[in-house]
Coordinates of C-alpha atoms and ligand atoms in Angstrom, one line a residue:
M895 CA -16.0 7.8 3.9
M896 CA -12.8 7.6 6.3
F897 CA -12.4 4.7 8.5
D898 CA -13.4 5.8 12.2
A899 CA -11.4 2.6 14.5
T900 CA -12.6 4.2 17.7
A901 CA -16.5 4.0 16.4
F902 CA -15.8 0.5 15.2
I903 CA -14.4 -1.0 18.4
A904 CA -17.3 0.6 20.4
E905 CA -19.6 -1.1 18.0
Q906 CA -17.9 -4.3 18.0
T907 CA -17.4 -4.5 21.6
E908 CA -21.1 -4.1 22.1
A909 CA -21.6 -7.0 19.3
I910 CA -19.2 -9.4 20.6
R911 CA -21.0 -9.2 24.2
K912 CA -24.6 -9.5 22.7
S913 CA -23.7 -12.6 20.5
V914 CA -21.6 -14.4 23.2
P915 CA -24.0 -14.9 26.2
G916 CA -21.4 -17.7 27.8
K917 CA -17.5 -18.3 27.1
A918 CA -15.4 -17.7 24.4
I919 CA -11.9 -18.7 23.2
I920 CA -9.9 -17.2 20.2
A921 CA -7.6 -18.5 18.0
C922 CA -4.7 -16.3 18.6
S923 CA -1.6 -16.6 16.3
G924 CA 0.1 -13.4 17.9
G925 CA -0.3 -11.7 14.5
V926 CA -2.1 -8.1 13.9
D927 CA -5.4 -9.9 13.1
S928 CA -5.6 -12.2 15.8
T929 CA -4.4 -10.1 18.6
A930 CA -6.6 -6.8 17.9
A931 CA -9.7 -9.5 17.6
A932 CA -8.3 -10.9 21.1
V933 CA -8.0 -7.5 22.6
L934 CA -11.4 -6.3 21.5
A935 CA -13.1 -10.0 22.4
S936 CA -11.2 -9.6 25.9
R937 CA -12.6 -5.9 26.1
A938 CA -16.0 -7.3 25.5
L939 CA -16.0 -10.2 27.6
G940 CA -13.1 -9.9 30.0
D941 CA -12.4 -13.4 32.0
R942 CA -14.9 -15.1 29.8
L943 CA -12.4 -15.1 27.1
L944 CA -9.7 -17.4 26.9
A945 CA -6.7 -16.7 24.1
V946 CA -5.4 -20.2 23.1
Y947 CA -2.1 -19.8 21.1
I948 CA -1.4 -23.1 19.2
D949 CA 2.7 -23.4 18.7
T950 CA 2.2 -25.4 15.7
G951 CA 5.8 -26.0 15.1
L952 CA 5.6 -23.9 11.9
M953 CA 5.9 -20.3 13.9
R954 CA 8.9 -18.1 13.1
K955 CA 12.0 -17.9 15.2
G956 CA 10.9 -16.6 19.1
E957 CA 7.2 -15.9 18.0
T958 CA 5.8 -18.4 20.7
E959 CA 7.8 -16.2 23.6
D960 CA 7.0 -12.9 21.8
V961 CA 3.3 -13.9 21.6
A962 CA 2.9 -15.3 25.3
Q963 CA 4.6 -11.7 26.3
T964 CA 2.3 -9.7 24.4
L965 CA -0.7 -11.5 25.5
K966 CA 0.3 -10.9 28.9
E967 CA 1.1 -7.1 28.4
L968 CA -2.2 -6.9 27.1
S969 CA -3.8 -8.4 29.8
V970 CA -5.6 -10.9 27.7
R971 CA -6.3 -14.3 29.6
H972 CA -4.4 -16.8 27.5
R973 CA -2.7 -20.7 27.3
I974 CA 0.0 -21.8 25.3
V975 CA -0.5 -25.2 23.7
H976 CA 2.6 -26.7 22.5
A977 CA 1.6 -29.2 19.8
A978 CA 4.1 -29.5 16.9
D979 CA 4.0 -33.2 17.4
E980 CA 0.5 -33.4 16.1
F981 CA 0.9 -30.8 13.3
F982 CA 3.9 -32.6 11.8
P983 CA 2.7 -36.0 11.4
A984 CA -0.6 -34.8 10.0
L985 CA 1.3 -33.1 7.3
R986 CA 3.6 -35.9 6.4
G987 CA 3.5 -36.8 2.6
I988 CA 1.3 -33.6 1.8
V989 CA 3.0 -31.3 -1.1
D990 CA -0.4 -29.7 -2.1
P991 CA -0.7 -26.2 -0.7
E992 CA -4.6 -26.2 -0.4
K993 CA -4.2 -30.0 1.2
K994 CA -1.7 -28.4 3.6
R995 CA -4.0 -25.5 4.5
S996 CA -7.2 -28.1 5.1
V997 CA -5.1 -30.3 7.4
I998 CA -3.8 -27.5 9.5
G999 CA -7.2 -25.7 9.5
R1000 CA -8.7 -28.9 10.7
K1001 CA -6.1 -29.5 13.4
F1002 CA -6.3 -26.1 14.8
I1003 CA -10.3 -26.6 15.0
E1004 CA -9.7 -29.9 16.5
L1005 CA -7.4 -28.3 19.1
F1006 CA -9.5 -25.3 19.8
E1007 CA -12.6 -27.9 20.6
R1008 CA -10.5 -29.5 22.8
E1009 CA -9.3 -26.4 24.5
A1010 CA -12.9 -24.8 24.3
K1011 CA -14.5 -27.8 25.9
T1012 CA -11.9 -27.6 29.0
F1013 CA -12.6 -24.1 29.2
G1014 CA -16.2 -24.6 28.8
A1015 CA -16.7 -22.2 25.7
D1016 CA -19.3 -22.4 23.1
H1017 CA -17.9 -19.5 20.7
L1018 CA -14.7 -19.3 18.8
V1019 CA -13.6 -15.8 18.0
Q1020 CA -11.5 -15.7 14.6
G1021 CA -9.2 -12.9 13.1
T1022 CA -10.9 -13.5 9.7
I1023 CA -10.5 -10.3 7.6
A1024 CA -11.9 -9.4 4.4
P1025 CA -9.3 -10.7 2.0
D1026 CA -9.0 -14.3 3.8
W1027 CA -12.7 -14.8 2.6
I1028 CA -12.9 -12.9 -0.7
E1029 CA -9.8 -14.6 -2.0
S1030 CA -11.3 -18.4 -0.7
G1031 CA -14.1 -17.5 -3.4
G1032 CA -16.6 -16.0 -0.6
Q1033 CA -17.6 -13.2 -3.4
L1034 CA -18.8 -14.4 -6.8
R1035 CA -14.7 -14.8 -7.5
D1036 CA -12.7 -17.9 -8.4
R1037 CA -11.2 -19.5 -5.7
I1038 CA -7.7 -18.6 -5.4
K1039 CA -6.4 -19.9 -2.1
T1040 CA -8.3 -21.3 0.6
H1041 CA -7.0 -19.3 3.7
H1042 CA -7.2 -21.9 6.7
N1043 CA -9.6 -19.4 8.5
V1044 CA -12.4 -20.0 6.4
G1045 CA -11.2 -23.2 4.2
G1046 CA -10.3 -25.5 6.9
L1047 CA -13.6 -25.3 8.9
P1048 CA -15.3 -28.8 9.3
E1049 CA -18.9 -28.6 8.3
N1050 CA -19.9 -30.2 11.8
M1051 CA -18.1 -27.5 13.6
K1052 CA -19.6 -27.2 17.3
L1053 CA -18.3 -23.9 18.1
K1054 CA -20.4 -20.7 16.8
L1055 CA -18.0 -18.7 14.7
V1056 CA -17.6 -14.8 15.8
E1057 CA -15.6 -12.5 13.1
P1058 CA -15.4 -9.1 14.4
L1059 CA -13.1 -8.1 11.8
R1060 CA -14.6 -9.7 8.6
D1061 CA -15.3 -6.5 7.0
L1062 CA -11.9 -4.8 7.4
Y1063 CA -9.2 -4.6 5.0
K1064 CA -5.2 -4.9 6.6
D1065 CA -5.0 -0.8 6.7
E1066 CA -8.0 -0.7 8.5
V1067 CA -7.3 -3.5 11.2
R1068 CA -4.0 -2.0 11.8
A1069 CA -5.7 1.5 12.6
V1070 CA -7.9 -0.8 15.1
A1071 CA -4.7 -2.3 16.3
R1072 CA -3.5 1.0 16.8
A1073 CA -6.5 2.5 18.9
L1074 CA -6.3 -0.5 20.7
G1075 CA -2.8 -0.2 22.0
V1076 CA -1.7 -3.2 20.3
R1077 CA 2.3 -3.2 20.1
V1078 CA 2.2 -5.5 17.0
S1079 CA 0.1 -3.2 15.0
E1080 CA 2.7 -2.5 12.1
R1081 CA 4.0 -6.1 12.5
Q1082 CA 4.1 -7.7 8.8
P1083 CA 1.2 -10.2 8.2
F1084 CA 2.1 -13.9 8.6
P1085 CA -0.4 -16.3 7.0
G1086 CA -2.3 -18.8 9.4
P1087 CA -0.9 -22.0 8.2
G1088 CA 2.5 -20.7 9.2
L1089 CA 5.7 -21.7 7.4
A1090 CA 4.1 -24.9 5.8
V1091 CA 3.2 -22.8 3.0
R1092 CA 6.9 -21.6 2.9
V1093 CA 8.1 -24.8 2.5
V1094 CA 7.2 -25.7 -1.0
G1095 CA 6.8 -29.5 -1.2
E1096 CA 6.5 -31.8 1.8
V1097 CA 6.8 -30.1 5.4
T1098 CA 9.3 -31.8 7.6
P1099 CA 10.8 -30.5 11.0
D1100 CA 14.4 -30.1 9.2
R1101 CA 13.0 -28.1 6.0
V1102 CA 10.8 -26.0 8.7
A1103 CA 14.1 -25.3 10.6
L1104 CA 15.9 -24.3 7.4
V1105 CA 13.0 -21.9 6.4
R1106 CA 12.8 -20.4 9.8
G1107 CA 16.5 -19.6 9.9
A1108 CA 16.8 -18.1 6.5
S1109 CA 13.3 -16.0 7.1
A1110 CA 14.9 -14.9 10.7
I1111 CA 18.2 -13.6 8.8
V1112 CA 15.6 -11.9 6.0
E1113 CA 13.8 -10.0 8.7
E1114 CA 16.8 -8.7 10.6
E1115 CA 18.7 -7.2 7.5
I1116 CA 15.7 -5.9 6.0
Q1117 CA 14.5 -4.3 9.2
A1118 CA 18.4 -3.1 9.8
A1119 CA 18.5 -1.8 6.7
A1120 CA 15.3 0.2 7.0
G1121 CA 16.5 1.2 10.2
R1122 CA 19.5 3.0 8.5
G1123 CA 17.3 4.7 5.8
L1124 CA 18.9 2.4 3.0
M1125 CA 15.4 1.5 1.9
P1126 CA 11.5 1.6 3.0
L1127 CA 10.5 -1.0 5.2
P1128 CA 8.5 -3.6 2.7
W1129 CA 5.0 -4.6 3.5
Q1130 CA 6.0 -8.3 3.8
Y1131 CA 9.4 -9.8 3.6
F1132 CA 10.2 -13.3 4.1
A1133 CA 12.1 -16.7 3.0
V1134 CA 10.6 -19.5 1.2
L1135 CA 12.3 -23.0 0.9
L1136 CA 12.1 -24.7 -2.7
P1137 CA 12.0 -28.1 -3.3
V1138 CA 14.9 -28.2 -5.6
Q1139 CA 18.5 -29.1 -4.9
T1140 CA 21.0 -27.5 -7.3
V1141 CA 24.9 -27.9 -7.4
G1142 CA 27.5 -26.1 -5.3
V1143 CA 30.9 -25.7 -4.4
H1144 CA 32.3 -26.6 -0.7
G1145 CA 36.0 -26.7 -0.7
D1146 CA 37.3 -28.8 -3.9
L1147 CA 33.9 -30.6 -3.8
R1148 CA 30.6 -30.4 -5.7
V1149 CA 27.6 -30.6 -3.3
Y1150 CA 24.2 -30.3 -3.8
G1151 CA 22.3 -27.9 -1.6
Q1152 CA 19.1 -26.3 -1.0
T1153 CA 17.8 -23.4 -2.9
V1154 CA 16.0 -20.3 -0.8
A1155 CA 13.9 -17.7 -2.2
V1156 CA 13.6 -14.1 -0.6
R1157 CA 10.3 -12.8 -1.2
A1158 CA 9.6 -8.7 -0.1
V1159 CA 6.5 -6.9 -1.5
D1160 CA 4.9 -3.8 -1.2
S1161 CA 1.2 -3.7 -0.8
I1162 CA -1.7 -1.8 0.9
D1163 CA -3.8 -4.7 1.6
G1164 CA -2.4 -7.9 -0.1
M1165 CA -4.9 -7.8 -2.7
T1166 CA -2.4 -6.6 -5.1
A1167 CA 1.5 -6.3 -4.4
V1168 CA 4.7 -5.0 -6.2
Y1169 CA 8.0 -6.5 -5.5
S1170 CA 10.3 -4.3 -3.5
K1171 CA 13.2 -2.7 -5.0
I1172 CA 15.7 -3.7 -2.2
P1173 CA 19.2 -2.2 -2.7
H1174 CA 21.6 -5.1 -4.0
E1175 CA 24.2 -4.6 -1.1
V1176 CA 21.2 -5.7 1.3
L1177 CA 20.3 -8.7 -1.0
D1178 CA 24.2 -9.2 -1.0
R1179 CA 24.5 -9.3 2.8
I1180 CA 21.0 -11.7 3.3
S1181 CA 22.5 -14.2 0.6
I1182 CA 25.8 -14.2 2.6
R1183 CA 24.7 -14.6 5.9
I1184 CA 22.1 -17.2 4.9
T1185 CA 24.4 -19.4 3.1
N1186 CA 26.8 -19.1 6.0
E1187 CA 24.5 -19.5 8.9
V1188 CA 21.9 -21.9 7.5
G1189 CA 23.4 -25.3 6.8
G1190 CA 22.4 -26.9 3.7
I1191 CA 21.5 -23.7 1.4
N1192 CA 24.0 -23.0 -1.1
R1193 CA 21.7 -20.9 -3.4
V1194 CA 20.0 -17.7 -2.8
V1195 CA 17.5 -16.0 -5.7
Y1196 CA 15.3 -12.9 -5.4
D1197 CA 11.9 -12.9 -6.6
V1198 CA 10.6 -10.0 -8.7
S1199 CA 7.1 -11.0 -9.4
N1200 CA 4.4 -8.6 -8.8
K1201 CA 0.6 -9.6 -7.7
P1202 CA -1.1 -10.3 -10.1
P1203 CA 0.0 -12.6 -12.0
A1204 CA 1.8 -13.9 -9.0
T1205 CA 0.8 -14.4 -5.4
V1206 CA 2.5 -12.8 -2.3
E1207 CA 3.2 -16.6 -0.9
W1208 CA 4.8 -19.4 -3.2
E1209 CA 1.8 -21.7 -2.1
Ligands
XMP1263 P1 -1.3 -14.2 -1.4 O1 -0.3 -15.3 -1.1 O2 -2.7 -14.9 -1.4 O3 -1.2 -13.6 0.0 O4 -1.2 -13.3 -2.4 C1 -1.9 -12.5 0.4 C2 -1.7 -12.1 1.7 O5 -2.5 -13.4 2.4 C3 -1.3 -14.0 3.5 N1 -2.0 -15.3 3.3 C4 -2.5 -16.3 4.4 N2 -2.7 -15.7 5.4 N3 -4.0 -18.0 5.4 C5 -3.6 -16.5 6.0 O6 -4.2 -16.6 7.4 C6 -3.5 -18.1 4.7 O7 -3.6 -19.7 4.2 C7 -2.9 -17.2 3.8 N4 -2.3 -17.5 2.5 C8 -1.7 -16.1 2.3 C9 -0.3 -13.9 2.9 O8 1.1 -13.6 3.4 C10 -0.4 -12.1 2.5 O9 -0.6 -11.3 3.4

């Protein structure tokens, strides 16, 4: 049966209204999932909903400003919390991806609980979608990754959870977002733990700055190429900073530099994916720009793996 976004919105608005008698906050990252959930919840609850955006220091270039603008345009009551100096110390020394997710998830919840208390909310709305919990082992499957929306939740969480999108797949969420008038509805997905899972190895402000710079170039060049009709826009495209240094030349000197992997995939819902066949002239521009513009990177590689056996993210 075709998914009916309008009926879904009407149903969920009513359901949220029923399940939240008081006030709620929503964890809004500005992505399609959480923005759609925020607008839905805001339609249901009006001023009884506060959308909280946590600037973890792990976001993409310009993202915090964009999110603030989007929420304003959609008339969603919101608050921006600058918390990079809480996340980086918590992540110090951690290299295990699942540990990163759980530390970030816990920190998120801790901050939300603080905000919720100030706001007087007793419910937390989340933009969790089906692949988030299926891949976290919610359905008799081996655990693949603990997506932070699910795995990071502490057992003694005080806020009651509302997840209006939890049965939807990505294409259905996009349909809901479009029907709600959300401008970011075609935006590529971005993982909850942010750039932390795109820095393979330890997450430091410097390493995040490198991957942020490289990712911005990947996004700009791929969007420009798609706009010129050179290639279709991939489903997801970004840079990953690897924990290897390789030899390069700088003038007459041999110098060790950082390596960035470019990842671009085509997918419907993220459950399976094939790598995008990006034209070499586009890869060429990406490589030249990253090595020229992002200090310390001397090597760019292109990831030609499909999911399975790889995953979309490297961590
Ligand atoms: P993987 O790497 O599992 O990615 O093939 C599938 C989709 O899920 C996103 N992803 C995440 N989203 N929290 C999220 O909210 C996470 O921890 C997480 N890990 C991966 C990934 O970007 C892709 O769209």
